[in-house]
């Protein structure tokens, strides 16, 4: 059963691997919704700890280190700094952004492991694991790739297939190969400690089934795991990067990253208190409030992407249940994935919008990104980010509706009311209706926020801005000023009260904008309880002119971003290209059979209905010949006329598109697939032979 009225909230956002920068998929999946929720809770006067950090162990770190020619420590230091800075710049308001390489995390993880070990929770098992004889080490799941038994993806990892999402064990892969050496791994015996999830299934089932209020995608994924039957999972690994196993004679073994990473939420809470107070004292109320009944209930909420559901809904709760003293997640509002311009976001293919680059290239547009990622959040199914949609939402929604309303209320107050909040006079029906709407919106928005429906909350926030716009359009203060200035006072008082509430209820999504509005309206320290109040702004309070909240984004800005995406992907593909291996050996006679000579292109035209072919007339010295050449995707007909070329003269004629082609023009293919003519270094005569 969900906790209905907690005393405080422990809200966590996924610990991301410190092996690369943050992209919009991470933000939409987890960090922006988490920040909205936390900002809403704080505004509602709730006690919250907002916890996150980087996961600095695990194989992805070691793989990245190898790729960049750095040590794992250098990799995590580099990316921790970058990730931390870009979250701060986007206004993600963590109370602590910690790291799993900190001593407090190593200690906490080892303590919990040792506790479970002493309670004999683990099952000790010697199994055969894949071992790379060339690299002389056991292969962690991510070091093995092979064919997925479910979808036949040839590049599935030992723990998961990224194409179909199946969770795998290395032994299930067909044709396994080591990513370290490329060789076929062998099986070798090793001892590890397993969490017996199979035996724990009834308890886990009771826990999950007690939360039928979870999002359908989350609850459904848990059910499918449970239905398949849980299997024991190793909580230690044969690897040299990570937290040493706190048991004797375990050299070369570390704690499984998915054992210790979620413990990172607990150790980050301690780290927060250490940074704040110099001691971890008081951490228990966030994780073990039951120890002291007077402390009241704590609600634990994990924000994650859908690829982490099993770890947060099954494995981590199972660990904590076995330990016995911890609260379990009350909710895990995982999002689905956000795609980008018609394709899956992919770090390896460099198909992503990177946060640190966005912040640099589109400065002061943090709220635009937060807005677009929320309006289009993959809450119930995958969604898609396009730059065109980004532009439209900015120009027609943020500029056209939200910014327009606030700007009109402020500017008209400057113009007609001396830049001070005017006094309301007698209310007409239309005024009463506007005030009734104003009073009702915050409650509706809060309900959406409480239920993790941030898209819906944002859509209600925009409805409130629309209500304000419509009110101004219907009451027309710019006309009323000529006949009835008292009426204008009433209208602008109401418009300003709506603006003030709008700033409060939109603060979780648009914190930078809300702060600007509150500066303009000279309010501070107001929070959710004040929202909807018809007298939130006192009469006579100054209303200051400000810069426009949002500005239009031009086509050129968007085109540049789209081009950049494609360029980055292409560059990435080129980097992955390798030179073709040399073909099988031939004899001189084989070569001598080829009659290669110099020719000049005299005429060229497109072949109707063919995408690739140009019809060329060439002079080969002794005669003129017609050649059909597959180069029209690379060259226009008029570009090639007059070119001297290398020509294979004695190739048997071929029929194409109903025409006969004689011989072949020789071209060089560049790394990116583009073509170049092979031309002699001096003006050799037509028919000159190539030997
Ligand atoms: Zn698969």
XYZ file of C-alpha atoms and ligand atoms in Angstrom:
692
model
C 0.000 0.000 0.000
C 1.312 3.450 -0.806
C 2.153 5.791 2.043
C -0.503 8.489 2.146
C 0.819 11.169 4.454
C 4.556 10.838 5.003
C 6.530 13.040 7.320
C 9.331 13.353 4.784
C 10.523 12.186 1.368
C 13.706 10.500 0.261
C 13.799 11.053 -3.494
C 16.563 9.477 -5.541
C 17.518 9.942 -9.180
C 19.449 7.206 -10.987
C 23.174 6.984 -10.364
C 24.560 7.390 -13.832
C 27.826 5.776 -14.956
C 30.590 8.362 -14.937
C 31.726 7.220 -18.371
C 30.238 9.868 -20.625
C 28.274 13.099 -20.678
C 24.543 13.518 -19.988
C 22.140 13.609 -22.920
C 18.484 14.560 -23.294
C 17.388 10.921 -23.027
C 18.764 10.765 -19.472
C 17.106 14.076 -18.648
C 13.683 13.133 -20.006
C 13.797 9.642 -18.555
C 14.711 10.526 -15.014
C 16.348 13.794 -13.960
C 13.873 16.442 -15.117
C 10.826 14.613 -13.698
C 12.700 13.970 -10.435
C 13.613 17.627 -10.134
C 10.028 18.735 -10.862
C 8.714 16.396 -8.181
C 11.235 17.554 -5.598
C 10.719 21.238 -6.346
C 6.967 20.691 -6.008
C 7.429 18.928 -2.649
C 9.697 21.649 -1.310
C 7.254 24.332 -2.438
C 4.514 22.417 -0.614
C 6.523 22.651 2.583
C 7.609 19.003 2.642
C 10.905 17.815 4.111
C 12.887 16.285 1.236
C 16.293 14.809 0.587
C 17.058 14.788 -3.148
C 19.829 12.287 -3.667
C 21.928 11.306 -6.646
C 25.486 10.882 -7.814
C 27.700 9.052 -10.238
C 28.228 5.324 -10.350
C 31.984 4.987 -10.698
C 32.443 1.229 -10.699
C 31.396 -1.449 -13.099
C 32.595 -2.583 -16.443
C 31.355 0.353 -18.566
C 33.914 2.532 -16.766
C 36.772 0.165 -17.558
C 35.628 -0.123 -21.169
C 35.579 3.651 -21.540
C 39.014 3.944 -19.906
C 40.447 1.508 -22.441
C 38.841 3.444 -25.295
C 40.135 6.834 -24.129
C 43.573 5.566 -23.078
C 43.001 6.676 -19.479
C 42.883 4.911 -16.125
C 39.398 4.187 -14.750
C 40.036 6.790 -12.024
C 40.879 9.449 -14.613
C 37.706 8.608 -16.521
C 35.410 8.947 -13.508
C 37.103 12.164 -12.356
C 36.681 13.704 -15.782
C 33.023 12.809 -16.214
C 31.999 13.450 -12.613
C 33.067 17.088 -12.970
C 31.294 17.486 -16.287
C 28.043 15.773 -15.235
C 27.874 17.615 -11.915
C 28.438 20.991 -13.595
C 25.855 20.471 -16.323
C 23.168 19.311 -13.852
C 23.801 22.436 -11.781
C 23.569 24.640 -14.868
C 20.225 23.082 -15.816
C 18.909 23.818 -12.330
C 18.588 20.201 -11.183
C 18.409 20.846 -7.462
C 20.055 17.822 -5.840
C 20.729 18.159 -2.142
C 23.795 16.088 -2.782
C 25.482 14.845 -5.934
C 27.820 12.218 -4.599
C 30.143 9.575 -6.054
C 30.386 5.851 -5.388
C 34.177 6.111 -5.227
C 33.937 7.962 -1.891
C 35.107 6.104 1.243
C 31.665 6.489 2.864
C 30.189 4.488 -0.003
C 32.813 1.755 0.131
C 32.258 1.420 3.881
C 28.467 1.389 3.652
C 28.448 -1.186 0.842
C 30.917 -3.450 2.614
C 28.930 -3.204 5.849
C 25.692 -4.226 4.162
C 27.389 -7.060 2.274
C 29.090 -8.286 5.444
C 25.810 -8.085 7.339
C 24.013 -10.222 4.754
C 27.002 -12.568 4.653
C 26.935 -13.005 8.439
C 23.185 -13.580 8.353
C 23.917 -16.340 5.812
C 21.634 -14.737 3.255
C 23.990 -15.461 0.356
C 24.432 -18.780 -1.324
C 28.072 -19.583 -2.047
C 28.484 -21.213 -5.399
C 31.304 -22.298 -7.625
C 30.366 -21.980 -11.250
C 31.965 -21.999 -14.628
C 32.440 -18.466 -15.922
C 33.792 -17.270 -19.207
C 37.507 -16.580 -19.110
C 39.602 -14.855 -21.777
C 42.850 -16.792 -22.096
C 44.498 -14.080 -24.187
C 43.697 -11.284 -21.731
C 44.077 -13.720 -18.794
C 40.993 -12.612 -16.907
C 37.426 -13.583 -16.168
C 34.995 -11.765 -18.379
C 32.342 -9.624 -16.764
C 28.987 -9.618 -18.541
C 29.738 -6.488 -20.529
C 32.996 -7.926 -21.797
C 31.132 -10.667 -23.604
C 29.073 -10.136 -26.725
C 27.220 -12.683 -28.762
C 23.944 -13.411 -30.489
C 20.782 -12.749 -28.477
C 18.760 -15.981 -28.048
C 15.538 -13.932 -28.158
C 15.904 -11.547 -31.101
C 19.122 -12.741 -32.802
C 20.834 -9.367 -32.337
C 24.477 -10.314 -33.069
C 25.838 -7.753 -30.585
C 23.940 -8.554 -27.390
C 25.867 -8.128 -24.130
C 26.372 -10.849 -21.558
C 23.817 -9.279 -19.219
C 21.364 -7.632 -21.578
C 20.299 -7.299 -25.168
C 19.948 -3.623 -25.945
C 17.840 -4.319 -28.990
C 14.989 -6.309 -27.432
C 15.607 -5.438 -23.778
C 15.912 -9.057 -22.630
C 18.000 -9.670 -19.557
C 20.519 -12.384 -20.279
C 23.274 -14.380 -18.696
C 26.513 -14.842 -20.636
C 25.869 -18.567 -20.999
C 22.669 -17.869 -22.921
C 24.493 -16.007 -25.711
C 25.164 -17.854 -28.938
C 28.674 -17.549 -30.427
C 30.111 -15.632 -27.458
C 33.260 -13.604 -27.996
C 35.428 -11.506 -25.696
C 35.424 -7.783 -26.318
C 38.908 -7.609 -24.817
C 40.672 -9.775 -27.373
C 37.933 -10.825 -29.770
C 38.721 -14.448 -28.968
C 36.254 -17.156 -28.044
C 36.194 -17.352 -24.243
C 36.575 -20.621 -22.315
C 34.721 -21.737 -19.189
C 36.669 -21.788 -15.928
C 35.570 -22.432 -12.321
C 35.216 -19.542 -9.873
C 33.459 -18.994 -6.541
C 30.906 -16.208 -6.027
C 28.131 -15.201 -3.617
C 24.566 -15.260 -4.842
C 21.444 -13.506 -3.633
C 18.848 -16.335 -3.686
C 16.079 -14.372 -5.360
C 14.290 -17.633 -6.113
C 13.825 -18.325 -2.402
C 12.918 -14.693 -1.759
C 10.281 -14.598 -4.486
C 7.199 -14.837 -2.180
C 8.317 -11.780 -0.173
C 9.190 -9.807 -3.289
C 5.875 -10.754 -4.856
C 3.986 -9.541 -1.792
C 5.889 -6.268 -1.925
C 5.302 -5.652 -5.643
C 1.665 -6.745 -5.532
C 1.119 -4.289 -2.699
C 1.898 -1.521 -5.182
C -0.634 -1.941 -7.947
C -0.716 1.886 -8.071
C 2.704 1.871 -9.776
C 2.835 3.005 -13.382
C 1.586 0.344 -15.775
C 4.945 -0.034 -17.519
C 6.747 -0.500 -14.183
C 4.215 -2.824 -12.584
C 3.947 -4.824 -15.808
C 7.687 -5.319 -16.132
C 7.888 -6.522 -12.508
C 5.040 -8.949 -13.087
C 6.749 -10.409 -16.114
C 9.947 -10.987 -14.087
C 7.996 -12.617 -11.317
C 6.060 -14.764 -13.736
C 9.291 -16.043 -15.301
C 10.472 -16.973 -11.811
C 13.377 -15.140 -10.164
C 16.819 -16.736 -10.311
C 19.738 -16.415 -7.895
C 22.027 -13.576 -8.927
C 25.734 -13.255 -8.158
C 26.504 -10.289 -5.928
C 30.266 -10.546 -6.485
C 32.257 -10.436 -9.675
C 35.732 -11.396 -10.861
C 37.017 -7.935 -11.735
C 39.689 -5.574 -10.477
C 37.782 -2.251 -10.568
C 35.271 -1.791 -7.770
C 34.689 -2.389 -4.080
C 36.664 -5.237 -2.567
C 34.555 -8.061 -1.181
C 34.680 -7.847 2.661
C 35.320 -11.553 3.067
C 38.696 -13.306 3.497
C 40.518 -14.771 0.474
C 38.598 -12.935 -2.206
C 41.422 -11.295 -4.123
C 40.440 -10.348 -7.635
C 36.774 -10.086 -6.715
C 34.631 -7.006 -6.238
C 31.013 -6.370 -5.264
C 28.618 -6.615 -8.196
C 27.967 -3.083 -9.370
C 24.206 -3.562 -9.095
C 24.705 -4.685 -5.497
C 26.580 -1.584 -4.452
C 25.275 1.123 -6.817
C 21.800 1.426 -5.254
C 23.452 1.449 -1.827
C 24.946 4.631 -3.266
C 21.643 6.361 -2.461
C 22.174 5.520 1.206
C 25.835 6.483 1.281
C 25.115 9.688 -0.666
C 22.629 10.629 2.056
C 25.414 10.156 4.604
C 27.803 12.110 2.369
C 25.278 14.971 2.240
C 25.128 15.151 6.043
C 28.910 14.893 6.316
C 29.306 17.806 3.888
C 26.627 19.818 5.692
C 27.246 19.007 9.345
C 30.617 17.301 9.447
C 29.028 14.010 10.497
C 26.660 11.425 9.051
C 24.536 11.592 12.177
C 20.815 11.685 11.432
C 20.936 9.646 8.197
C 18.663 6.940 9.607
C 15.527 9.039 9.497
C 15.793 9.048 5.695
C 16.227 5.276 5.446
C 15.349 3.623 8.744
C 12.697 5.832 10.321
C 10.972 2.836 11.862
C 13.716 2.616 14.471
C 12.246 5.657 16.166
C 8.448 5.756 15.963
C 8.397 9.465 16.808
C 10.180 10.204 13.563
C 7.121 9.366 11.487
C 7.042 7.829 8.042
C 9.508 8.451 5.228
C 8.425 7.945 1.641
C 11.144 6.613 -0.648
C 10.769 7.336 -4.372
C 13.242 6.206 -7.049
C 13.318 8.061 -10.364
C 14.960 5.917 -13.054
C 14.805 5.017 -16.733
C 12.993 1.865 -17.804
C 16.209 -0.116 -18.246
C 16.750 -0.061 -14.468
C 13.332 -1.221 -13.292
C 14.346 -4.724 -12.201
C 17.239 -3.438 -10.098
C 15.080 -0.918 -8.234
C 11.846 -2.880 -7.937
C 13.180 -6.362 -7.283
C 16.884 -6.722 -6.528
C 17.514 -3.677 -4.324
C 14.286 -4.217 -2.307
C 15.282 -7.874 -1.893
C 18.661 -6.824 -0.472
C 17.052 -4.341 1.894
C 14.399 -6.862 2.990
C 17.156 -9.336 3.834
C 18.983 -6.666 5.813
C 15.742 -5.916 7.641
C 16.088 -2.332 8.858
C 15.415 -0.311 5.730
C 12.304 1.182 4.147
C 11.469 0.033 0.633
C 10.573 2.211 -2.337
C 7.013 3.497 -2.167
C 7.111 4.266 -5.853
C 9.434 3.882 -8.839
C 8.006 6.161 -11.527
C 10.288 4.988 -14.348
C 9.878 6.574 -17.746
C 10.151 4.947 -21.127
C 12.756 6.126 -23.671
C 12.967 9.352 -25.623
C 14.051 9.014 -29.245
C 15.738 11.700 -31.295
C 14.856 12.812 -34.827
C 13.418 9.430 -35.823
C 16.149 7.256 -34.326
C 17.098 5.763 -30.952
C 19.450 7.908 -28.910
C 22.817 6.173 -28.931
C 26.082 7.127 -27.300
C 28.061 4.649 -29.352
C 26.673 5.980 -32.633
C 26.966 9.574 -31.350
C 23.276 10.219 -31.953
C 22.341 12.458 -29.041
C 21.867 16.018 -27.876
C 24.489 16.434 -25.157
C 23.537 18.634 -22.227
C 26.921 20.352 -21.820
C 26.899 21.324 -25.492
C 23.288 22.499 -25.384
C 24.056 24.751 -22.424
C 26.985 26.254 -24.290
C 25.284 26.705 -27.657
C 21.861 27.798 -26.413
C 22.702 29.786 -23.291
C 19.890 30.980 -21.012
C 17.535 28.427 -22.503
C 17.575 25.944 -19.620
C 13.859 26.329 -19.072
C 13.077 25.808 -22.754
C 14.757 22.414 -22.607
C 13.076 21.528 -19.305
C 9.759 22.572 -20.817
C 10.114 20.603 -24.042
C 11.352 17.468 -22.279
C 8.385 17.630 -19.900
C 5.714 18.490 -22.471
C 6.929 15.539 -24.502
C 8.019 13.263 -21.659
C 8.026 9.496 -22.327
C 5.836 8.876 -19.293
C 3.700 6.086 -20.667
C 5.376 5.226 -23.964
C 8.475 6.144 -25.937
C 8.416 9.707 -27.216
C 10.489 11.683 -29.652
C 12.541 14.864 -29.522
C 12.891 16.841 -32.737
C 14.475 20.266 -33.093
C 11.462 21.389 -35.105
C 9.147 20.509 -32.219
C 11.565 22.254 -29.840
C 11.273 25.412 -31.934
C 7.481 25.209 -32.232
C 6.971 24.667 -28.527
C 9.253 27.565 -27.727
C 7.778 29.960 -30.260
C 4.104 29.187 -29.995
C 3.776 27.979 -26.407
C 6.469 29.627 -24.271
C 6.702 32.868 -26.253
C 3.160 32.927 -27.625
C 1.148 31.873 -24.580
C 3.107 31.920 -21.315
C 5.557 34.753 -22.004
C 2.922 36.784 -23.812
C 0.531 36.699 -20.882
C 3.073 37.710 -18.226
C 4.503 40.388 -20.487
C 1.093 41.928 -21.178
C 0.116 41.956 -17.495
C 3.394 43.663 -16.536
C 3.544 46.131 -19.425
C -0.098 47.214 -19.048
C 0.452 47.746 -15.322
C 3.456 49.930 -16.146
C 1.409 51.880 -18.617
C -1.916 52.279 -16.844
C -1.202 51.795 -13.132
C 2.162 53.495 -12.452
C 3.905 50.146 -12.167
C 2.100 49.216 -8.947
C -0.436 46.504 -8.175
C -3.802 48.297 -8.490
C -6.840 47.876 -6.249
C -9.742 45.665 -7.390
C -13.126 47.364 -7.564
C -16.534 45.784 -7.953
C -16.332 42.369 -9.605
C -18.220 41.402 -12.745
C -19.141 37.856 -13.618
C -16.099 37.468 -15.853
C -13.816 38.538 -12.979
C -15.412 36.112 -10.585
C -15.011 33.319 -13.090
C -11.310 34.154 -13.557
C -10.731 34.200 -9.788
C -12.565 30.897 -9.407
C -10.304 29.359 -12.079
C -7.277 30.823 -10.352
C -8.312 29.248 -7.059
C -8.949 25.836 -8.629
C -5.796 25.355 -10.710
C -3.155 24.820 -7.993
C -5.073 21.889 -6.501
C -5.496 20.225 -9.877
C -1.822 20.737 -10.744
C -0.780 19.394 -7.334
C -2.790 16.240 -7.894
C -0.974 15.581 -11.165
C 2.367 16.237 -9.476
C 1.576 13.879 -6.580
C 0.765 11.152 -9.076
C 3.926 11.637 -11.159
C 1.945 12.899 -14.162
C 4.197 15.821 -14.970
C 3.068 16.158 -18.582
C -0.464 16.616 -17.353
C 0.710 19.080 -14.675
C 2.472 21.125 -17.319
C -0.520 21.083 -19.590
C -2.642 22.450 -16.688
C -0.004 25.118 -16.024
C -0.290 26.203 -19.646
C -4.081 26.187 -19.314
C -3.723 28.663 -16.471
C -1.616 30.914 -18.742
C -4.269 30.508 -21.457
C -6.932 31.469 -18.931
C -4.965 34.649 -18.222
C -4.612 35.449 -21.924
C -8.268 34.865 -22.569
C -9.223 37.040 -19.606
C -7.183 39.948 -20.994
C -8.526 39.407 -24.494
C -12.134 39.358 -23.235
C -11.845 42.340 -20.877
C -9.644 44.455 -23.197
C -8.093 46.837 -20.661
C -6.436 48.752 -23.530
C -9.931 49.844 -24.635
C -11.432 50.168 -21.166
C -8.745 52.667 -20.151
C -10.402 55.324 -22.319
C -13.776 55.071 -20.623
C -13.363 53.415 -17.238
C -9.901 53.484 -15.558
C -11.337 51.945 -12.386
C -12.326 48.894 -14.393
C -8.740 48.607 -15.666
C -7.500 48.494 -12.070
C -9.709 45.499 -11.384
C -8.649 43.709 -14.566
C -4.931 44.211 -14.022
C -5.119 43.295 -10.363
C -6.623 39.970 -11.404
C -4.145 39.482 -14.265
C -1.257 40.117 -11.881
C -2.658 37.721 -9.275
C -2.855 35.049 -11.990
C 0.761 35.850 -12.979
C 1.914 35.453 -9.397
C 0.244 32.070 -9.021
C 1.531 31.023 -12.420
C 5.079 31.731 -11.255
C 4.594 29.506 -8.204
C 2.963 26.546 -9.918
C 5.359 26.602 -12.879
C 8.486 26.899 -10.708
C 9.051 23.127 -10.568
C 9.262 22.986 -14.380
C 10.554 26.500 -15.158
C 12.624 27.552 -12.132
C 14.678 30.225 -13.913
C 11.582 31.844 -15.433
C 9.652 31.697 -12.160
C 12.475 33.515 -10.393
C 12.432 36.251 -13.042
C 8.668 36.720 -12.714
C 8.893 36.830 -8.937
C 11.570 39.530 -9.231
C 9.286 41.530 -11.506
C 6.334 41.158 -9.151
C 8.475 41.835 -6.084
C 7.479 38.634 -4.328
C 9.724 36.230 -2.495
C 9.313 33.380 -0.097
C 5.899 32.473 -1.511
C 5.158 28.814 -2.027
C 2.488 26.337 -3.074
C 0.180 27.189 -0.147
C -0.040 30.765 -1.447
C -0.899 29.719 -4.999
C -4.457 30.462 -6.086
C -4.831 33.275 -3.545
C -6.668 36.269 -5.051
C -4.669 38.558 -2.751
C -1.250 37.038 -3.163
C 0.028 40.420 -4.348
C -0.662 43.325 -2.028
C -2.120 46.487 -3.482
C 0.593 49.065 -4.172
C 3.342 46.473 -4.473
C 5.793 47.499 -7.258
C 5.686 45.717 -10.603
C 8.997 46.074 -12.405
C 9.709 46.015 -16.088
C 11.793 43.040 -17.036
C 13.434 41.491 -20.046
C 11.219 39.231 -22.150
C 11.001 35.807 -20.508
C 11.379 33.893 -23.763
C 12.528 34.849 -27.231
C 11.695 33.392 -30.608
C 14.065 30.775 -31.967
C 14.879 31.303 -35.641
C 14.980 28.554 -38.286
C 18.732 28.973 -38.726
C 19.374 27.986 -35.084
C 17.362 24.799 -35.533
C 18.908 23.934 -38.893
C 22.366 24.280 -37.381
C 21.491 21.836 -34.593
C 20.040 19.256 -36.984
C 23.098 19.547 -39.229
C 25.344 19.138 -36.216
C 23.589 15.908 -35.244
C 24.084 14.405 -38.684
C 27.696 15.593 -38.907
C 28.533 14.079 -35.531
C 26.987 10.752 -36.479
C 28.810 10.708 -39.808
C 32.128 11.568 -38.230
C 31.565 8.764 -35.762
C 30.881 6.319 -38.596
C 34.037 7.426 -40.432
C 36.117 6.887 -37.303
C 34.854 3.328 -37.223
C 35.822 2.673 -40.875
C 38.847 0.571 -41.620
C 40.882 0.078 -44.784
C 39.795 -2.966 -46.794
C 42.181 -5.946 -46.540
C 44.350 -6.698 -49.570
C 42.699 -9.188 -51.955
C 44.062 -12.636 -52.805
C 47.341 -12.731 -54.744
C 47.314 -12.760 -58.576
C 50.023 -13.311 -61.199
C 51.413 -10.710 -63.631
C 49.558 -12.396 -66.460
C 46.269 -11.824 -64.644
C 47.053 -8.117 -64.531
C 48.353 -8.002 -68.096
C 45.005 -9.225 -69.381
C 43.475 -5.895 -68.392
C 43.598 -3.145 -71.037
C 43.580 0.051 -69.010
C 44.059 3.305 -70.934
C 43.488 7.061 -70.848
C 40.248 8.465 -72.262
C 38.383 11.794 -72.270
C 34.698 12.232 -71.508
C 33.100 14.058 -74.457
C 29.427 13.980 -73.541
C 27.399 13.050 -70.443
C 23.695 12.771 -69.725
C 21.434 11.300 -67.062
C 19.837 7.957 -67.822
C 16.060 8.356 -67.484
C 14.540 6.426 -64.532
C 17.982 5.537 -63.152
C 19.186 6.984 -59.841
C 22.784 5.984 -60.320
C 23.708 5.895 -63.988
C 25.255 8.545 -66.203
C 25.544 7.782 -69.920
C 28.992 8.890 -71.090
C 30.472 9.206 -74.555
C 34.259 8.879 -74.355
C 37.194 9.262 -76.736
C 39.650 6.359 -76.287
C 42.034 7.524 -79.033
C 41.149 4.873 -81.589
C 37.383 5.401 -81.426
C 34.483 6.783 -79.392
C 32.563 4.544 -77.017
C 29.449 4.642 -74.830
C 29.869 3.775 -71.137
C 27.166 3.632 -68.474
C 28.772 4.691 -65.205
C 27.181 4.463 -61.729
C 28.328 7.880 -60.561
C 25.306 10.173 -60.856
C 24.800 10.279 -57.085
C 28.268 11.821 -56.865
C 28.585 13.974 -59.996
C 26.305 16.056 -62.192
C 26.511 15.344 -65.941
C 27.940 18.785 -66.784
C 30.686 18.410 -64.147
C 32.314 15.405 -65.814
C 32.491 16.607 -69.417
C 36.106 17.148 -70.482
C 37.574 15.012 -67.675
C 40.525 12.735 -68.470
C 39.909 9.355 -66.919
C 41.342 5.859 -66.439
C 39.356 3.454 -68.575
C 39.182 -0.376 -68.610
C 38.737 -0.972 -72.305
C 38.417 -4.743 -72.680
C 35.666 -5.470 -70.155
C 32.890 -7.469 -71.833
C 29.902 -5.273 -72.788
C 26.963 -5.235 -70.330
C 23.311 -4.352 -70.834
C 21.839 -1.870 -68.333
C 18.492 -0.054 -68.541
C 18.076 -1.323 -72.091
C 21.405 0.132 -73.241
C 24.797 -1.429 -73.833
C 27.776 -0.257 -71.816
C 31.310 -0.783 -73.171
C 34.167 -0.931 -70.682
C 34.403 0.833 -67.360
C 35.627 4.161 -65.926
C 37.899 3.551 -62.898
C 37.223 5.612 -59.779
C 38.766 5.839 -56.311
C 36.435 5.493 -53.298
C 37.133 7.737 -50.314
C 36.639 6.851 -46.653
C 33.207 8.484 -46.553
C 32.023 6.626 -49.669
C 32.485 9.601 -52.029
C 34.161 8.991 -55.408
C 37.128 10.622 -57.189
C 38.334 10.361 -60.813
C 41.775 8.832 -61.406
C 43.586 11.312 -63.593
C 47.097 11.246 -65.126
C 49.690 13.636 -63.709
C 50.207 15.233 -67.172
C 48.052 15.646 -70.228
C 48.538 12.107 -71.585
C 47.011 11.486 -75.028
C 43.770 9.574 -75.408
C 44.536 5.866 -75.813
C 47.744 6.096 -73.730
C 48.079 2.732 -71.986
C 48.472 2.107 -68.251
C 50.981 -0.633 -67.357
Zn 17.582 -9.433 -28.150
